[in-house]
mmCIF file of C-alpha atoms in Angstrom:
data_model
loop_
_atom_site.group_PDB
_atom_site.id
_atom_site.type_symbol
_atom_site.label_atom_id
_atom_site.label_comp_id
_atom_site.label_asym_id
_atom_site.label_seq_id
_atom_site.Cartn_x
_atom_site.Cartn_y
_atom_site.Cartn_z
ATOM 1 C CA UNK S 122 139.565 -77.318 -33.629
ATOM 2 C CA UNK S 123 135.882 -77.232 -33.077
ATOM 3 C CA UNK S 124 134.325 -75.325 -30.101
ATOM 4 C CA UNK S 125 131.064 -74.065 -28.657
ATOM 5 C CA UNK S 126 130.440 -71.604 -25.778
ATOM 6 C CA UNK S 127 127.695 -71.249 -23.154
ATOM 7 C CA UNK S 128 127.701 -67.968 -21.208
ATOM 8 C CA UNK S 129 126.623 -67.804 -17.566
ATOM 9 C CA UNK S 130 123.479 -65.770 -16.894
ATOM 10 C CA UNK S 131 125.041 -63.503 -14.348
ATOM 11 C CA UNK S 132 128.341 -61.709 -13.593
ATOM 12 C CA UNK S 133 129.285 -62.721 -10.125
ATOM 13 C CA UNK S 134 131.075 -65.650 -8.260
ATOM 14 C CA UNK S 135 131.843 -66.002 -4.644
ATOM 15 C CA UNK S 136 134.562 -68.209 -3.322
ATOM 16 C CA UNK S 137 133.619 -67.919 0.356
ATOM 17 C CA UNK S 138 130.032 -69.254 0.721
ATOM 18 C CA UNK S 139 127.468 -68.118 3.177
ATOM 19 C CA UNK S 140 123.920 -68.876 2.275
ATOM 20 C CA UNK S 141 125.304 -69.672 -1.133
ATOM 21 C CA UNK S 142 126.789 -72.908 0.208
ATOM 22 C CA UNK S 143 123.438 -74.456 0.112
ATOM 23 C CA UNK S 144 123.058 -73.831 -3.661
ATOM 24 C CA UNK S 145 124.763 -77.160 -4.194
ATOM 25 C CA UNK S 146 123.438 -80.041 -1.854
ATOM 26 C CA UNK S 147 125.968 -81.784 0.382
ATOM 27 C CA UNK S 148 126.207 -84.805 -1.960
ATOM 28 C CA UNK S 149 126.974 -82.568 -4.787
ATOM 29 C CA UNK S 150 129.627 -80.736 -2.879
ATOM 30 C CA UNK S 151 131.547 -84.009 -2.463
ATOM 31 C CA UNK S 152 134.787 -84.248 -4.348
ATOM 32 C CA UNK S 153 134.339 -85.448 -7.913
ATOM 33 C CA UNK S 154 136.449 -88.384 -9.138
ATOM 34 C CA UNK S 155 138.732 -86.376 -11.259
ATOM 35 C CA UNK S 156 142.163 -87.450 -12.153
ATOM 36 C CA UNK S 157 145.704 -85.827 -12.486
ATOM 37 C CA UNK S 158 144.469 -82.578 -10.906
ATOM 38 C CA UNK S 159 146.759 -79.635 -10.841
ATOM 39 C CA UNK S 160 145.719 -76.552 -8.795
ATOM 40 C CA UNK S 161 147.314 -73.163 -9.604
ATOM 41 C CA UNK S 162 147.093 -70.025 -7.415
ATOM 42 C CA UNK S 163 148.755 -66.748 -7.309
ATOM 43 C CA UNK S 164 151.292 -68.273 -4.894
ATOM 44 C CA UNK S 165 152.235 -71.154 -7.307
ATOM 45 C CA UNK S 166 155.788 -70.518 -8.600
ATOM 46 C CA UNK S 167 156.148 -70.027 -12.377
ATOM 47 C CA UNK S 168 156.872 -73.156 -14.237
ATOM 48 C CA UNK S 169 157.070 -74.449 -17.912
ATOM 49 C CA UNK S 170 156.409 -77.742 -19.462
ATOM 50 C CA UNK S 171 154.513 -79.547 -16.613
ATOM 51 C CA UNK S 172 152.687 -82.448 -18.243
ATOM 52 C CA UNK S 173 149.577 -84.455 -17.163
ATOM 53 C CA UNK S 174 148.793 -87.657 -18.953
ATOM 54 C CA UNK S 175 145.760 -90.100 -18.999
ATOM 55 C CA UNK S 176 145.981 -92.871 -21.596
ATOM 56 C CA UNK S 177 146.463 -91.358 -25.088
ATOM 57 C CA UNK S 178 145.816 -87.820 -23.939
ATOM 58 C CA UNK S 179 148.245 -85.318 -22.386
ATOM 59 C CA UNK S 180 148.264 -81.672 -21.506
ATOM 60 C CA UNK S 181 151.523 -79.709 -21.152
ATOM 61 C CA UNK S 182 151.269 -76.456 -19.135
ATOM 62 C CA UNK S 183 153.214 -73.212 -18.741
ATOM 63 C CA UNK S 184 152.156 -70.930 -15.857
ATOM 64 C CA UNK S 185 153.040 -67.496 -14.490
ATOM 65 C CA UNK S 186 151.307 -66.197 -11.405
ATOM 66 C CA UNK S 187 148.705 -63.439 -12.221
ATOM 67 C CA UNK S 188 150.333 -59.964 -12.661
ATOM 68 C CA UNK S 189 147.783 -57.084 -12.434
ATOM 69 C CA UNK S 190 149.964 -54.863 -14.606
ATOM 70 C CA UNK S 191 150.771 -57.464 -17.337
ATOM 71 C CA UNK S 192 148.987 -60.811 -17.252
ATOM 72 C CA UNK S 193 149.255 -61.692 -20.930
ATOM 73 C CA UNK S 194 147.333 -64.942 -20.778
ATOM 74 C CA UNK S 195 149.359 -66.316 -17.956
ATOM 75 C CA UNK S 196 148.188 -69.949 -18.463
ATOM 76 C CA UNK S 197 149.416 -71.495 -21.652
ATOM 77 C CA UNK S 198 148.839 -75.150 -22.547
ATOM 78 C CA UNK S 199 149.167 -77.649 -25.419
ATOM 79 C CA UNK S 200 147.105 -80.741 -25.832
ATOM 80 C CA UNK S 201 148.478 -83.987 -27.215
ATOM 81 C CA UNK S 202 147.026 -87.201 -28.666
ATOM 82 C CA UNK S 203 149.429 -90.193 -28.595
ATOM 83 C CA UNK S 204 152.359 -87.887 -27.955
ATOM 84 C CA UNK S 205 151.502 -85.503 -30.955
ATOM 85 C CA UNK S 206 150.642 -81.952 -30.344
ATOM 86 C CA UNK S 207 147.202 -81.233 -31.678
ATOM 87 C CA UNK S 208 146.107 -77.913 -30.072
ATOM 88 C CA UNK S 209 147.672 -74.871 -28.449
ATOM 89 C CA UNK S 210 145.824 -72.267 -26.340
ATOM 90 C CA UNK S 211 146.186 -69.813 -23.497
ATOM 91 C CA UNK S 212 143.979 -68.130 -20.842
ATOM 92 C CA UNK S 213 144.120 -65.321 -18.455
ATOM 93 C CA UNK S 214 143.395 -66.562 -14.849
ATOM 94 C CA UNK S 215 143.816 -65.628 -11.166
ATOM 95 C CA UNK S 216 143.341 -69.266 -9.892
ATOM 96 C CA UNK S 217 142.959 -72.307 -12.024
ATOM 97 C CA UNK S 218 142.407 -76.060 -11.927
ATOM 98 C CA UNK S 219 143.525 -78.448 -14.694
ATOM 99 C CA UNK S 220 142.380 -81.997 -14.553
ATOM 100 C CA UNK S 221 141.073 -85.083 -16.462
ATOM 101 C CA UNK S 222 137.370 -85.583 -15.865
ATOM 102 C CA UNK S 223 136.084 -89.205 -16.431
ATOM 103 C CA UNK S 224 133.607 -89.091 -19.358
ATOM 104 C CA UNK S 225 130.209 -90.666 -19.891
ATOM 105 C CA UNK S 226 130.044 -94.338 -20.643
ATOM 106 C CA UNK S 227 129.785 -93.912 -24.412
ATOM 107 C CA UNK S 228 132.898 -91.739 -24.647
ATOM 108 C CA UNK S 229 136.261 -93.700 -24.570
ATOM 109 C CA UNK S 230 138.240 -90.595 -23.711
ATOM 110 C CA UNK S 231 138.262 -88.517 -20.544
ATOM 111 C CA UNK S 232 137.677 -84.761 -20.771
ATOM 112 C CA UNK S 233 140.624 -82.422 -20.271
ATOM 113 C CA UNK S 234 139.093 -79.561 -18.117
ATOM 114 C CA UNK S 235 140.589 -76.098 -17.672
ATOM 115 C CA UNK S 236 138.872 -74.073 -14.844
ATOM 116 C CA UNK S 237 139.829 -70.472 -14.645
ATOM 117 C CA UNK S 238 138.844 -67.764 -12.110
ATOM 118 C CA UNK S 239 139.076 -64.106 -12.989
ATOM 119 C CA UNK S 240 139.547 -62.681 -9.519
ATOM 120 C CA UNK S 241 137.336 -60.158 -7.664
ATOM 121 C CA UNK S 242 134.707 -60.597 -4.901
ATOM 122 C CA UNK S 243 132.078 -62.317 -7.024
ATOM 123 C CA UNK S 244 133.208 -63.077 -10.573
ATOM 124 C CA UNK S 245 133.907 -65.186 -12.526
ATOM 125 C CA UNK S 246 134.608 -68.889 -13.097
ATOM 126 C CA UNK S 247 134.756 -70.403 -16.562
ATOM 127 C CA UNK S 248 135.235 -74.066 -17.714
ATOM 128 C CA UNK S 249 136.961 -75.054 -20.940
ATOM 129 C CA UNK S 250 136.273 -78.637 -21.738
ATOM 130 C CA UNK S 251 138.249 -80.545 -24.304
ATOM 131 C CA UNK S 252 137.398 -84.013 -25.700
ATOM 132 C CA UNK S 253 139.178 -86.042 -28.389
ATOM 133 C CA UNK S 254 136.593 -86.680 -31.154
ATOM 134 C CA UNK S 255 136.911 -87.628 -34.795
ATOM 135 C CA UNK S 256 140.651 -86.904 -34.926
ATOM 136 C CA UNK S 257 140.712 -83.537 -33.157
ATOM 137 C CA UNK S 258 140.158 -81.862 -29.893
ATOM 138 C CA UNK S 259 136.727 -80.318 -29.506
ATOM 139 C CA UNK S 260 136.335 -77.378 -27.052
ATOM 140 C CA UNK S 261 133.127 -76.649 -25.171
ATOM 141 C CA UNK S 262 133.164 -73.806 -22.813
ATOM 142 C CA UNK S 263 130.792 -72.494 -20.174
ATOM 143 C CA UNK S 264 131.816 -68.981 -19.022
ATOM 144 C CA UNK S 265 131.150 -66.286 -16.486
ATOM 145 C CA UNK S 266 129.579 -68.495 -13.807
ATOM 146 C CA UNK S 267 128.841 -67.424 -10.226
ATOM 147 C CA UNK S 268 127.707 -69.004 -6.924
ATOM 148 C CA UNK S 269 130.306 -71.717 -6.824
ATOM 149 C CA UNK S 270 130.626 -72.170 -10.640
ATOM 150 C CA UNK S 271 129.491 -75.657 -11.125
ATOM 151 C CA UNK S 272 130.472 -79.374 -10.826
ATOM 152 C CA UNK S 273 130.474 -82.543 -12.885
ATOM 153 C CA UNK S 274 128.342 -85.299 -11.401
ATOM 154 C CA UNK S 275 126.686 -88.623 -12.346
ATOM 155 C CA UNK S 276 123.199 -87.742 -10.948
ATOM 156 C CA UNK S 277 121.632 -90.857 -12.305
ATOM 157 C CA UNK S 278 124.266 -93.360 -11.110
ATOM 158 C CA UNK S 279 124.552 -94.921 -14.539
ATOM 159 C CA UNK S 280 127.943 -93.667 -15.647
ATOM 160 C CA UNK S 281 126.403 -90.772 -17.466
ATOM 161 C CA UNK S 282 127.762 -87.306 -16.801
ATOM 162 C CA UNK S 283 126.031 -83.938 -15.898
ATOM 163 C CA UNK S 284 127.283 -80.418 -15.354
ATOM 164 C CA UNK S 285 125.338 -78.962 -12.484
ATOM 165 C CA UNK S 286 125.191 -75.212 -11.812
ATOM 166 C CA UNK S 287 122.514 -72.438 -11.045
ATOM 167 C CA UNK S 288 120.628 -69.812 -12.999
ATOM 168 C CA UNK S 289 122.815 -66.916 -11.985
ATOM 169 C CA UNK S 290 120.375 -64.297 -13.322
ATOM 170 C CA UNK S 291 118.559 -64.597 -9.937
ATOM 171 C CA UNK S 292 121.607 -63.268 -8.063
ATOM 172 C CA UNK S 293 121.025 -59.667 -6.956
ATOM 173 C CA UNK S 294 117.629 -59.631 -8.743
ATOM 174 C CA UNK S 295 115.569 -59.297 -5.544
ATOM 175 C CA UNK S 296 118.121 -59.363 -2.718
ATOM 176 C CA UNK S 297 121.809 -59.029 -2.019
ATOM 177 C CA UNK S 298 124.029 -61.649 -3.376
ATOM 178 C CA UNK S 299 124.163 -63.447 0.010
ATOM 179 C CA UNK S 300 120.350 -63.186 0.266
ATOM 180 C CA UNK S 301 119.763 -64.738 -3.111
ATOM 181 C CA UNK S 302 119.212 -68.529 -3.828
ATOM 182 C CA UNK S 303 119.075 -69.264 -7.581
ATOM 183 C CA UNK S 304 117.292 -72.282 -9.061
ATOM 184 C CA UNK S 305 119.113 -75.265 -10.528
ATOM 185 C CA UNK S 306 120.473 -75.573 -14.009
ATOM 186 C CA UNK S 307 121.593 -78.953 -15.233
ATOM 187 C CA UNK S 308 123.358 -79.951 -18.458
ATOM 188 C CA UNK S 309 123.840 -83.442 -19.842
ATOM 189 C CA UNK S 310 127.420 -83.832 -21.110
ATOM 190 C CA UNK S 311 127.616 -86.022 -24.272
ATOM 191 C CA UNK S 312 130.860 -86.161 -26.133
ATOM 192 C CA UNK S 313 131.727 -82.681 -25.158
ATOM 193 C CA UNK S 314 128.334 -81.154 -25.840
ATOM 194 C CA UNK S 315 126.307 -79.593 -23.084
ATOM 195 C CA UNK S 316 122.550 -80.153 -23.428
ATOM 196 C CA UNK S 317 120.265 -78.381 -20.929
ATOM 197 C CA UNK S 318 117.980 -80.982 -19.336
ATOM 198 C CA UNK S 319 117.293 -79.608 -15.898
ATOM 199 C CA UNK S 320 113.757 -81.074 -15.551
ATOM 200 C CA UNK S 321 115.053 -84.619 -16.146
ATOM 201 C CA UNK S 322 116.469 -84.704 -12.656
ATOM 202 C CA UNK S 323 113.530 -84.312 -10.187
ATOM 203 C CA UNK S 324 115.333 -86.029 -7.270
ATOM 204 C CA UNK S 325 118.088 -83.388 -7.352
ATOM 205 C CA UNK S 326 115.567 -80.587 -7.919
ATOM 206 C CA UNK S 327 113.584 -81.813 -4.900
ATOM 207 C CA UNK S 328 116.673 -81.918 -2.646
ATOM 208 C CA UNK S 329 117.487 -78.443 -3.630
ATOM 209 C CA UNK S 330 113.906 -77.164 -3.091
ATOM 210 C CA UNK S 331 113.976 -78.711 0.446
ATOM 211 C CA UNK S 332 117.213 -76.835 1.112
ATOM 212 C CA UNK S 333 115.693 -73.680 -0.164
ATOM 213 C CA UNK S 334 112.694 -74.139 2.084
ATOM 214 C CA UNK S 335 114.979 -74.654 5.156
ATOM 215 C CA UNK S 336 116.812 -71.507 4.195
ATOM 216 C CA UNK S 337 113.502 -69.610 3.944
ATOM 217 C CA UNK S 338 112.318 -70.854 7.305
ATOM 218 C CA UNK S 339 115.511 -69.718 8.937
ATOM 219 C CA UNK S 340 115.366 -66.307 7.175
ATOM 220 C CA UNK S 341 111.832 -65.689 8.157
ATOM 221 C CA UNK S 342 112.513 -66.665 11.794
ATOM 222 C CA UNK S 343 115.536 -64.339 11.954
ATOM 223 C CA UNK S 344 114.228 -61.475 9.915
ATOM 224 C CA UNK S 345 116.769 -61.933 7.096
ATOM 225 C CA UNK S 346 116.202 -61.051 3.393
ATOM 226 C CA UNK S 347 113.769 -63.473 1.937
ATOM 227 C CA UNK S 348 112.523 -62.175 -1.329
ATOM 228 C CA UNK S 349 115.683 -63.271 -3.179
ATOM 229 C CA UNK S 350 115.283 -66.809 -1.790
ATOM 230 C CA UNK S 351 111.580 -66.837 -2.478
ATOM 231 C CA UNK S 352 112.296 -65.954 -6.168
ATOM 232 C CA UNK S 353 114.477 -68.894 -6.599
ATOM 233 C CA UNK S 354 112.076 -71.092 -4.673
ATOM 234 C CA UNK S 355 109.154 -70.355 -6.941
ATOM 235 C CA UNK S 356 111.411 -71.055 -9.957
ATOM 236 C CA UNK S 357 112.545 -74.321 -8.481
ATOM 237 C CA UNK S 358 108.928 -75.383 -7.788
ATOM 238 C CA UNK S 359 108.171 -74.545 -11.438
ATOM 239 C CA UNK S 360 110.898 -76.909 -12.461
ATOM 240 C CA UNK S 361 109.129 -79.580 -10.344
ATOM 241 C CA UNK S 362 105.711 -78.765 -11.873
ATOM 242 C CA UNK S 363 104.550 -77.325 -8.517
ATOM 243 C CA UNK S 364 104.156 -73.761 -9.449
ATOM 244 C CA UNK S 365 100.900 -73.040 -7.611
ATOM 245 C CA UNK S 366 102.258 -74.410 -4.319
ATOM 246 C CA UNK S 367 105.427 -72.362 -4.585
ATOM 247 C CA UNK S 368 103.550 -69.216 -5.572
ATOM 248 C CA UNK S 369 101.164 -69.430 -2.661
ATOM 249 C CA UNK S 370 104.058 -69.899 -0.240
ATOM 250 C CA UNK S 371 105.662 -66.791 -1.709
ATOM 251 C CA UNK S 372 102.451 -64.740 -1.308
ATOM 252 C CA UNK S 373 102.207 -65.716 2.308
ATOM 253 C CA UNK S 374 105.759 -64.948 3.185
ATOM 254 C CA UNK S 375 107.308 -62.141 0.978
ATOM 255 C CA UNK S 376 108.728 -59.030 2.578
ATOM 256 C CA UNK S 377 106.330 -56.187 1.608
ATOM 257 C CA UNK S 378 108.728 -53.533 2.754
ATOM 258 C CA UNK S 379 111.618 -54.597 0.502
ATOM 259 C CA UNK S 380 111.635 -52.719 -2.816
ATOM 260 C CA UNK S 381 114.679 -54.457 -4.322
ATOM 261 C CA UNK S 382 113.995 -55.554 -7.858
ATOM 262 C CA UNK S 383 110.881 -53.455 -8.465
ATOM 263 C CA UNK S 384 112.479 -51.017 -10.896
ATOM 264 C CA UNK S 385 111.760 -51.610 -14.623
ATOM 265 C CA UNK S 386 114.595 -51.042 -17.051
ATOM 266 C CA UNK S 387 114.562 -50.962 -20.888
ATOM 267 C CA UNK S 388 117.102 -52.590 -23.208
ATOM 268 C CA UNK S 389 119.613 -49.656 -22.605
ATOM 269 C CA UNK S 390 119.226 -50.220 -18.805
ATOM 270 C CA UNK S 391 117.431 -46.954 -18.364
ATOM 271 C CA UNK S 392 114.683 -46.669 -15.658
ATOM 272 C CA UNK S 393 111.326 -46.713 -17.296
ATOM 273 C CA UNK S 394 108.956 -47.625 -14.533
ATOM 274 C CA UNK S 395 108.286 -49.347 -11.288
ATOM 275 C CA UNK S 396 106.480 -52.584 -10.451
ATOM 276 C CA UNK S 397 103.798 -52.062 -7.668
ATOM 277 C CA UNK S 398 105.022 -54.969 -5.566
ATOM 278 C CA UNK S 399 107.267 -58.019 -5.331
ATOM 279 C CA UNK S 400 104.805 -60.659 -6.753
ATOM 280 C CA UNK S 401 104.197 -58.510 -9.885
ATOM 281 C CA UNK S 402 107.853 -57.986 -10.378
ATOM 282 C CA UNK S 403 108.579 -61.699 -9.817
ATOM 283 C CA UNK S 404 106.013 -62.831 -12.237
ATOM 284 C CA UNK S 405 107.406 -60.456 -14.948
ATOM 285 C CA UNK S 406 111.009 -61.788 -14.248
ATOM 286 C CA UNK S 407 109.896 -65.423 -14.385
ATOM 287 C CA UNK S 408 108.197 -64.757 -17.728
ATOM 288 C CA UNK S 409 111.275 -62.887 -19.014
ATOM 289 C CA UNK S 410 113.554 -65.827 -17.975
ATOM 290 C CA UNK S 411 111.247 -68.463 -19.601
ATOM 291 C CA UNK S 412 109.951 -70.101 -16.416
ATOM 292 C CA UNK S 413 106.402 -68.881 -16.995
ATOM 293 C CA UNK S 414 104.528 -68.176 -20.187
ATOM 294 C CA UNK S 415 103.468 -64.616 -20.793
ATOM 295 C CA UNK S 416 99.804 -63.510 -20.465
#
């Protein structure tokens, strides 16, 4: 079996959205056209040998509800091609979804997707994506995602496939989790490979930026945390090649009394200094994350 892994850039995931609900625009939150979906929770009775099939591909699942004392990879599964077992794997999960995701137009086989959730207030959702390619199942995983995890969408409406999520490194960087609003992160999915192409989707980026601006206006009017949203908004405007406009809006509206995110840490996470203000800290953060070039 071949596989590749992408790790999320943060460590937290929230099931109950507040401000986070606007991370994914309404159109994106609509149910994807997945097939043969199986949802597993801690209240799902244990079972063995439940099978889902789509064309030549099948998955057979054994499940035990999560046990805090002895979980032992409580989700076990086997993948089949034309009735013959080709792969066996297991995962530890608190909640899970298993489904067939329709693939892009150049891929004749759907993806078998395993979503797992580790439990806890904010963390973590992982996706394990299997495609049948050149006589074997190829696994691609994207792990430790926050803020709703991510969704598969056809953003171009041309039977292509994208995986849409957020840059989770912005969570908690300059505000609480609920006061943060990370910028978009979009991958093209091509025969199981995830290729980061965020800037190729300006319509989606624009819709998200508009939602961010609405959240900012509400936050400013109601004296909520704004610096965490402003950080994501500036990054989103950079993705739209509108850095100057976003930066100027930030300068006019940031909370000068909020010191969250000003502490400087070294590679060992030891405090080594303090940024003088939020704009200075934000610029350093954007450079570190690759949104801006260094001086």
